[in-house]
Short mmCIF file of C-alpha atoms in Angstrom, two decimals:
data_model
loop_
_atom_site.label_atom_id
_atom_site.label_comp_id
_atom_site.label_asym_id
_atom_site.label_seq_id
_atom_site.Cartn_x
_atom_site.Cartn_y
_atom_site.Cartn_z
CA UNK A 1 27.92 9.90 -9.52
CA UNK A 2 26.08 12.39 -6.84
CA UNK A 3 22.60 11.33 -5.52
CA UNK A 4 20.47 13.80 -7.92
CA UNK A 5 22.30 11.91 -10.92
CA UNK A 6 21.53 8.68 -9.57
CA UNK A 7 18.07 9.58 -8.74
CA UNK A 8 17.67 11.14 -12.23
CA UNK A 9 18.57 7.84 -13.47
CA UNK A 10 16.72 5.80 -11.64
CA UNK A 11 13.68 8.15 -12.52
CA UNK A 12 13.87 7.38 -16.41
CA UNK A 13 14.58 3.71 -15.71
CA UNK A 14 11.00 3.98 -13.35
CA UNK A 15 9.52 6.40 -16.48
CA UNK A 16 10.44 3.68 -18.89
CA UNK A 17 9.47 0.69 -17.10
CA UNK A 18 5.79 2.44 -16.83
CA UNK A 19 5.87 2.34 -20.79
CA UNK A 20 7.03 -1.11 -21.27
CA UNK A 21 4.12 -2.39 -18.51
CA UNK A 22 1.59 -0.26 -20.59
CA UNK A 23 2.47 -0.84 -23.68
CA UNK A 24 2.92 -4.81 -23.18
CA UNK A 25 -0.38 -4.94 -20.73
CA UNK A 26 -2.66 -3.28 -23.13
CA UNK A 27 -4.46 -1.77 -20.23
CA UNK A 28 -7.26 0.27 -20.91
CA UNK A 29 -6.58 2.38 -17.79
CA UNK A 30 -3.46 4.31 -19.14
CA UNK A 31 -0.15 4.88 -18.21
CA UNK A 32 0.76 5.08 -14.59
CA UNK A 33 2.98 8.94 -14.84
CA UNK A 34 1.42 11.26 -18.00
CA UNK A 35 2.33 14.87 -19.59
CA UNK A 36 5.56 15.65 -20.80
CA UNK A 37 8.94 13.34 -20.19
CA UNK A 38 10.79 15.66 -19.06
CA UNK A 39 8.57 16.99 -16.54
CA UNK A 40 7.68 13.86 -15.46
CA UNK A 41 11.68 13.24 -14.93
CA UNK A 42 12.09 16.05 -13.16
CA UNK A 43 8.98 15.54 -10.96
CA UNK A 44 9.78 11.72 -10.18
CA UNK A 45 13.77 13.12 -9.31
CA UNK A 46 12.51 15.72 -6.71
CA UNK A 47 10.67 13.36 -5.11
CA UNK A 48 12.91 10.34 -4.59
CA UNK A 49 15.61 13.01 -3.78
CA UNK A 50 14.01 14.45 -1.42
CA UNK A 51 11.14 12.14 -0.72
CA UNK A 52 9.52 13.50 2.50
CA UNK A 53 6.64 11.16 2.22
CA UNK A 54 7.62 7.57 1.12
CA UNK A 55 4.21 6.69 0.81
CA UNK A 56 3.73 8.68 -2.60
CA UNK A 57 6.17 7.09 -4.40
CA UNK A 58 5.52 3.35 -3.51
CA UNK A 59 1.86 4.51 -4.94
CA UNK A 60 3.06 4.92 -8.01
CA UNK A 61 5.37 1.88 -7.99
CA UNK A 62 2.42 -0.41 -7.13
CA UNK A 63 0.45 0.89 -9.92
CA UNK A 64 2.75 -0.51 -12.19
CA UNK A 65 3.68 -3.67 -10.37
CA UNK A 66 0.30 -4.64 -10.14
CA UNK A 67 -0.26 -4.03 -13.62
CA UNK A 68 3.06 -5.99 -14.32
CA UNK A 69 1.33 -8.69 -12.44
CA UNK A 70 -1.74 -8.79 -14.45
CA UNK A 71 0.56 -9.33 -18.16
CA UNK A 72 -0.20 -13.09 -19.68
CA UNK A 73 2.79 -13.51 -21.86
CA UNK A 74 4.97 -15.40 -18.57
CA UNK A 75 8.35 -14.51 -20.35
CA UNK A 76 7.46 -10.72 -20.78
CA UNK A 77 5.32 -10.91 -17.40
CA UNK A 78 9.14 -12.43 -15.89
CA UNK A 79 11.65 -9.42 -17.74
CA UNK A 80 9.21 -6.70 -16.55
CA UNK A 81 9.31 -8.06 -13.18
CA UNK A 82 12.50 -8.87 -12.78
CA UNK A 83 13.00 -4.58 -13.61
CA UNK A 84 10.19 -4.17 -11.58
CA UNK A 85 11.97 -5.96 -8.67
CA UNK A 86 15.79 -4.01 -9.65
CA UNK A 87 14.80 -0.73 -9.19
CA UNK A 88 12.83 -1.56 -5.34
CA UNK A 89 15.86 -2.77 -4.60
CA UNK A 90 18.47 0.16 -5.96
CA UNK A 91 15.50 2.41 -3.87
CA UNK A 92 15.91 0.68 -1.25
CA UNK A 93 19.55 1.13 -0.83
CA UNK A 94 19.31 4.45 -1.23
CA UNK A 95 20.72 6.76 1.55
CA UNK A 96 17.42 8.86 1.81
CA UNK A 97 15.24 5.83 0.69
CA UNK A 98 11.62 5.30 2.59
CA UNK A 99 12.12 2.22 5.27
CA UNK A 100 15.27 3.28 6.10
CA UNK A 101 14.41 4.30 9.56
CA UNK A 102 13.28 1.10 11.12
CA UNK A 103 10.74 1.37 13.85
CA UNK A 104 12.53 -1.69 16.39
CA UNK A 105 13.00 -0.45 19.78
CA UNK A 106 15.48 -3.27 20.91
CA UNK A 107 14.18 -3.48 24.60
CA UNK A 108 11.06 -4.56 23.41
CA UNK A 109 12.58 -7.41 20.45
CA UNK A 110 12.39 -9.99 22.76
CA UNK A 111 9.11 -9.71 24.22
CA UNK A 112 6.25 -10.67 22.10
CA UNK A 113 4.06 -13.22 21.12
CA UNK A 114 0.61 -13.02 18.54
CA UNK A 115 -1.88 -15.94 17.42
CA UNK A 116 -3.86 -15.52 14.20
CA UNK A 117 -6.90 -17.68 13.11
CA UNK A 118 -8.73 -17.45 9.69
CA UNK A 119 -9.49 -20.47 7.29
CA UNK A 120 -9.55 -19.77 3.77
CA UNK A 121 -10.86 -22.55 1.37
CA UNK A 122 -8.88 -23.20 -1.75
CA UNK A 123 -11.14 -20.79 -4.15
CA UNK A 124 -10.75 -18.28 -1.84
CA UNK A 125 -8.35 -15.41 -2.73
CA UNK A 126 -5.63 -14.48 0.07
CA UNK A 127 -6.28 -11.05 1.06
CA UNK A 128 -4.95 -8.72 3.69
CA UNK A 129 -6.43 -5.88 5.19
CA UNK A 130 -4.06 -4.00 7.65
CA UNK A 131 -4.79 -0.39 9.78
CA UNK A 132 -2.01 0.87 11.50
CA UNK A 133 -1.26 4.17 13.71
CA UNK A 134 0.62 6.67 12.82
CA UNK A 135 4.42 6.68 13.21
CA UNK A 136 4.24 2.64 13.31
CA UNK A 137 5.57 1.66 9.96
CA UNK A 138 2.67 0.11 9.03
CA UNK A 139 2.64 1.10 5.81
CA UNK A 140 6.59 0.13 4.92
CA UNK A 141 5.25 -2.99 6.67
CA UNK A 142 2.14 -3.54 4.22
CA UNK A 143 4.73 -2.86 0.85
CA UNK A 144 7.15 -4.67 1.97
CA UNK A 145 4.87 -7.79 2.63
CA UNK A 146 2.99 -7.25 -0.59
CA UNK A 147 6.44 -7.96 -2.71
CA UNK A 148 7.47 -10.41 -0.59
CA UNK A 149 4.33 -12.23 -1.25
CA UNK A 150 4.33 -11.01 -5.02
CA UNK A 151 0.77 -9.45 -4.53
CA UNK A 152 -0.78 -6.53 -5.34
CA UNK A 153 -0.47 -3.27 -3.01
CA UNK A 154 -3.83 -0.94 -2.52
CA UNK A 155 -3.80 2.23 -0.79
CA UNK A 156 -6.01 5.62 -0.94
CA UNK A 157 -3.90 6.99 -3.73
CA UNK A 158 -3.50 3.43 -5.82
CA UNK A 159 -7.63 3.41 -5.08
CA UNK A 160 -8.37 6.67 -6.27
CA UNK A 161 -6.23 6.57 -9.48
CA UNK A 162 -8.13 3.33 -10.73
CA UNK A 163 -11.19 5.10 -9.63
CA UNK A 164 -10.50 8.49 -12.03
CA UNK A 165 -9.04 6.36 -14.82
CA UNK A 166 -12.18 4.79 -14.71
CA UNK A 167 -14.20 8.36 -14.94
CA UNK A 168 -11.99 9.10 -17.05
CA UNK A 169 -12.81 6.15 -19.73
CA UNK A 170 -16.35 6.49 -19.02
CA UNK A 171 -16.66 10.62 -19.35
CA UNK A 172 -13.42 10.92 -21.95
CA UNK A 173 -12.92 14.59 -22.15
CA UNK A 174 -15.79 15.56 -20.20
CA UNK A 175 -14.82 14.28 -17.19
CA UNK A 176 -13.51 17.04 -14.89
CA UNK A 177 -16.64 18.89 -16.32
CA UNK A 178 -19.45 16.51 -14.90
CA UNK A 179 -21.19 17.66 -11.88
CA UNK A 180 -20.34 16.10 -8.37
CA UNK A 181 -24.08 15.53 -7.99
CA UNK A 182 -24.43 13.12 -11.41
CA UNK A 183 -21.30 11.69 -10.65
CA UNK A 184 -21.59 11.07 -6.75
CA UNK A 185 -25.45 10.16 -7.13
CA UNK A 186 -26.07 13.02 -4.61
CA UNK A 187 -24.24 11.63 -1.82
CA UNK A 188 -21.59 14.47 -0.24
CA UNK A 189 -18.35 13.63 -2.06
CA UNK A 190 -16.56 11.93 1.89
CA UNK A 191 -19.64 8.88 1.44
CA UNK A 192 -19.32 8.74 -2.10
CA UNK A 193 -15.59 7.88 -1.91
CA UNK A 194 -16.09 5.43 0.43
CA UNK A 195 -18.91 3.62 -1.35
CA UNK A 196 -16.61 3.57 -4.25
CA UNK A 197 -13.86 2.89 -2.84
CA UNK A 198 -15.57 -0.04 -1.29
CA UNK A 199 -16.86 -1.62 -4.01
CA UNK A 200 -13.87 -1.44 -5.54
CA UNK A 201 -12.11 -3.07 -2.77
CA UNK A 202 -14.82 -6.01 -2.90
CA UNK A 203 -14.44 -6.32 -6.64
CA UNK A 204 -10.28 -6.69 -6.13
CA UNK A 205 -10.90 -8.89 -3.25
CA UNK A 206 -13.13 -11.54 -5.59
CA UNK A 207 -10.74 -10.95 -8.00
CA UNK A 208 -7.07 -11.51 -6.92
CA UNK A 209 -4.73 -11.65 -3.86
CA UNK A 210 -3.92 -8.14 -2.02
CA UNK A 211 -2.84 -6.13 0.45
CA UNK A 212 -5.11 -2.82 1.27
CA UNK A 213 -4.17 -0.79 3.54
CA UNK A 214 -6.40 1.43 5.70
CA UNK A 215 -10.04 2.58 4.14
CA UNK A 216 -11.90 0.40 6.86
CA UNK A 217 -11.56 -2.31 4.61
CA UNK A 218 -11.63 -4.87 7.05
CA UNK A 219 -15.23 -4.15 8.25
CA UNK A 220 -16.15 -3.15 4.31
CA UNK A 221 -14.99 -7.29 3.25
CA UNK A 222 -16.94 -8.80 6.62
CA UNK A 223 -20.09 -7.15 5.19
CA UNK A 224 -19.46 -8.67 1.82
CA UNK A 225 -18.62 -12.46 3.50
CA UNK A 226 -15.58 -12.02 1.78
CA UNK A 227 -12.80 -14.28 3.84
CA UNK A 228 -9.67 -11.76 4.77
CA UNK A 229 -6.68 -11.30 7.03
CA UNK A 230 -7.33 -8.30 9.01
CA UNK A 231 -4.11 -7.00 10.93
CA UNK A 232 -3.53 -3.86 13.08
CA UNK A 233 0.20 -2.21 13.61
CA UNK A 234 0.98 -0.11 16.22
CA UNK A 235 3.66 1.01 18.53
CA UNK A 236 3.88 2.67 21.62
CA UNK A 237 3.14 6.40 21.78
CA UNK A 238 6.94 7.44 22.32
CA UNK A 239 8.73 5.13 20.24
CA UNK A 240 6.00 6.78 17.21
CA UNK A 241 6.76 10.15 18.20
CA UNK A 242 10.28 9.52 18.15
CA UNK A 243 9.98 7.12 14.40
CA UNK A 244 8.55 10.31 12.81
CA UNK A 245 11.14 13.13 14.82
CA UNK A 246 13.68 10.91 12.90
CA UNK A 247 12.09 9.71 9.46
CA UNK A 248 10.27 13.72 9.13
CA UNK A 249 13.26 15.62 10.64
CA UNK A 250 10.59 17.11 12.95
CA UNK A 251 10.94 18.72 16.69
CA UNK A 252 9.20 17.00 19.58
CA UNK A 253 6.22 19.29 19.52
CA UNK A 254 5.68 18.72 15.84
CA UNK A 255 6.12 14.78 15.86
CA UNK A 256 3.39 14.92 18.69
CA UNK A 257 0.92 16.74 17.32
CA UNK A 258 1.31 15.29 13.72
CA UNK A 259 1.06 11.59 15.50
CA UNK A 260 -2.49 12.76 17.38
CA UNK A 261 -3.29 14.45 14.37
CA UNK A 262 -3.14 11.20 12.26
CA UNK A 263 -4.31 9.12 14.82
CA UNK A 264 -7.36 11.04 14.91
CA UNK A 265 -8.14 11.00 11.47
CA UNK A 266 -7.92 7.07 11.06
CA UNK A 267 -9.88 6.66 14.14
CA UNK A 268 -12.77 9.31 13.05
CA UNK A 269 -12.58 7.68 9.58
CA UNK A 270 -12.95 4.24 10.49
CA UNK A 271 -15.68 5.25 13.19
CA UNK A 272 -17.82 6.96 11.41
CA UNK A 273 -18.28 4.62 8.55
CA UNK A 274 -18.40 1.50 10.87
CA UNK A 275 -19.54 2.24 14.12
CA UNK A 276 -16.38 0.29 15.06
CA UNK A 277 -13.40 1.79 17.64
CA UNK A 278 -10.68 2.13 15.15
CA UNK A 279 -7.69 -0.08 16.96
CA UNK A 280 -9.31 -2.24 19.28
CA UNK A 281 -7.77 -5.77 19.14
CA UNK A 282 -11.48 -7.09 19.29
CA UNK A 283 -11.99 -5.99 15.72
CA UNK A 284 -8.80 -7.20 14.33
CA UNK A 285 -7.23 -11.09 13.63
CA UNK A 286 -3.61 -10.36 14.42
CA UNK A 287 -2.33 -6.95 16.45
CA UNK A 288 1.24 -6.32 15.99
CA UNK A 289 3.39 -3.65 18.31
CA UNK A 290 6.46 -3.21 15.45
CA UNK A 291 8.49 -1.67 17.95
CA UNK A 292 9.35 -5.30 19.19
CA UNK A 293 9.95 -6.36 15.94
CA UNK A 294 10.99 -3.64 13.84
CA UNK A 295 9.87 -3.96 9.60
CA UNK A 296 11.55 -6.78 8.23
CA UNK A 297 11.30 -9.32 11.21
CA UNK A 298 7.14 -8.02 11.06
CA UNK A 299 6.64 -8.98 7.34
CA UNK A 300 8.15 -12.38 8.69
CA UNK A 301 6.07 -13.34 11.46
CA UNK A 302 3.12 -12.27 9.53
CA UNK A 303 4.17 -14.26 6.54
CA UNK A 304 4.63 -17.58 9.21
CA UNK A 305 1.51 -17.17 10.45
CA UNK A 306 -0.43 -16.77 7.24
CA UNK A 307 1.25 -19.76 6.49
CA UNK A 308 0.47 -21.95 9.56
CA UNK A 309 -2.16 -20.92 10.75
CA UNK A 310 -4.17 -19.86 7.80
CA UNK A 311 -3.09 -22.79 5.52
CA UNK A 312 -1.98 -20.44 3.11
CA UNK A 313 1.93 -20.20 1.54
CA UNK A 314 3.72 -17.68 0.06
CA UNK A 315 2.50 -17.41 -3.40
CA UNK A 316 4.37 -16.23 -6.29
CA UNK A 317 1.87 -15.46 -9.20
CA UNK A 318 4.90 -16.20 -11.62
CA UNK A 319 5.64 -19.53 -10.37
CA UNK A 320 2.81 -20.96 -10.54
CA UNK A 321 1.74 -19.90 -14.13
CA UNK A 322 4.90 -21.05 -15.58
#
């Protein structure tokens, strides 16, 4: 079998799984990929095939994990994650599959040491904010930890899909055709999404354990006295440069400039809405450079310390409802 035939495959068996989760969830919010099969096939192929951008597809996988997650009937709940948890894996082993180009830079793996202190009570949920730079595999890090710890995964795309279901269920039809000043209050359409996206954030965070990555939602949770993990990922300028000359099949000059790029745009982000330096260890529980530990050995030594230090295990949701 060649890689487009597996991919194809493993597309429909990722198509299918979105019905089951839908159909069995009775979510109000829709399925996760809509429009024609076929198209949606040959979409979902191109882009594990080729899959320049791991980040879009674990979006879409998250969507339906965490609505997996929410399903009451435990046996159904178990099948649909057990299929969930298959095809992460069969991605994973793909050739061209996103985390395959580990971030470890081997001089540095021997070298480190981080503390972390946070106290949950038991009512509290356990949730994890984490900002990272570009080129530091913070966001492999963040999925990987979130199914590992059989929680849900939030980033700007999962965020804004809730958020336009929801527009979507509250303007039916009419909802591409209502003006940005009804439905942003009047606020330029860069606050309102934050605003939303915020309250949305709080609302998950009251609601259920999580990992959210990015969005400032560290500072967004302190102003809510809502108890979180807050972590920050980074790497050394060079060893990011060279991650995404590697993982984007890009030329020096390009890495570089994509990497300040980036950078920029988290830091301006996270400034502007919180008057905070984006990065400073001050602002953070836990900093982590990944190039001394690489992905996996990261999700590990996070997962330790939530669990010493925080008094908070590993948790999985199916476990403990059965």
């Amino acid at each position: 079998m060649d890689n487009k035939e597996q991919c194809r495959k493993l597309a429909n068996r990722i198509y299918e799984l979105d019905e089951k989760v839908y159909k069995t969830s009775g979510s109000g919010l829709g399925k996760t990929f809509t429009g024609e099969k076929a198209r949606v096939l040959d979409d979902l192929t191109v882009l594990i095939v080729s899959n320049p951008q791991g980040h879009l597809l674990r979006s879409e996988l998250a969507l339906i994990g965490n609505m997996a997650r929410s399903i009451r009937d435990k046996d159904a709940r178990h099948d649909l994650l057990v299929e969930y948890n298959d095809i992460l894996e069969e991605i994973a082993n793909l050739p061209m599959s996103f985390g395959s180009v580990d971030i470890v830079d081997k001089d540095l793996a021997d070298m480190n040491s981080s503390i972390l202190s946070k106290n949950f009570s038991e009512k509290d949920h356990l949730v994890i904010c984490i900002s990272r730079s570009h080129g530091s595999a913070g966001t492999d890090i963040g999925f990987a930890l979130a199914e590992a710890l059989h929680i849900n995964y939030y980033d700007e795309s999962v965020l804004n899909q809730i958020l336009d279901r929801r527009d979507a269920k509250e303007f039916g039809s009419d909802a591409m055709k209502v003006s940005d000043f009804k439905r942003y209050h009047g606020l330029s359409k860069k606050d309102a999404s934050f605003f939303r996206q915020s309250a949305l954030i709080c609302e998950l965070a009251k609601e259920e354990d999580m990992i959210v990555m990015g969005r400032a939602a560290d500072v967004v949770l302190t102003g809510q006295h809502i108890p979180h993990i807050s972590i920050y990922i980074t790497a050394p300028f060079a060893i990011r440069v060279r991650h995404m000359m590697e993982l984007k099949n890009l030329d020096l000059k390009q890495a570089i400039n994509l990497v300040r790029k980036m950078d920029h745009k988290h830091q301006d982000y996270y400034h502007s809405f919180t008057g905070k330096r984006w990065g400073d260890a001050m602002n953070y529980d836990l900093c982590i450079n990944s190039a001394c530990y690489g992905i996996d050995e990261s999700v590990e030594l996070i997962g330790r310390l939530i669990n010493r230090q925080a008094k908070l295990v590993y948790r999985n949701k199916d476990t403990n409802k059965n």
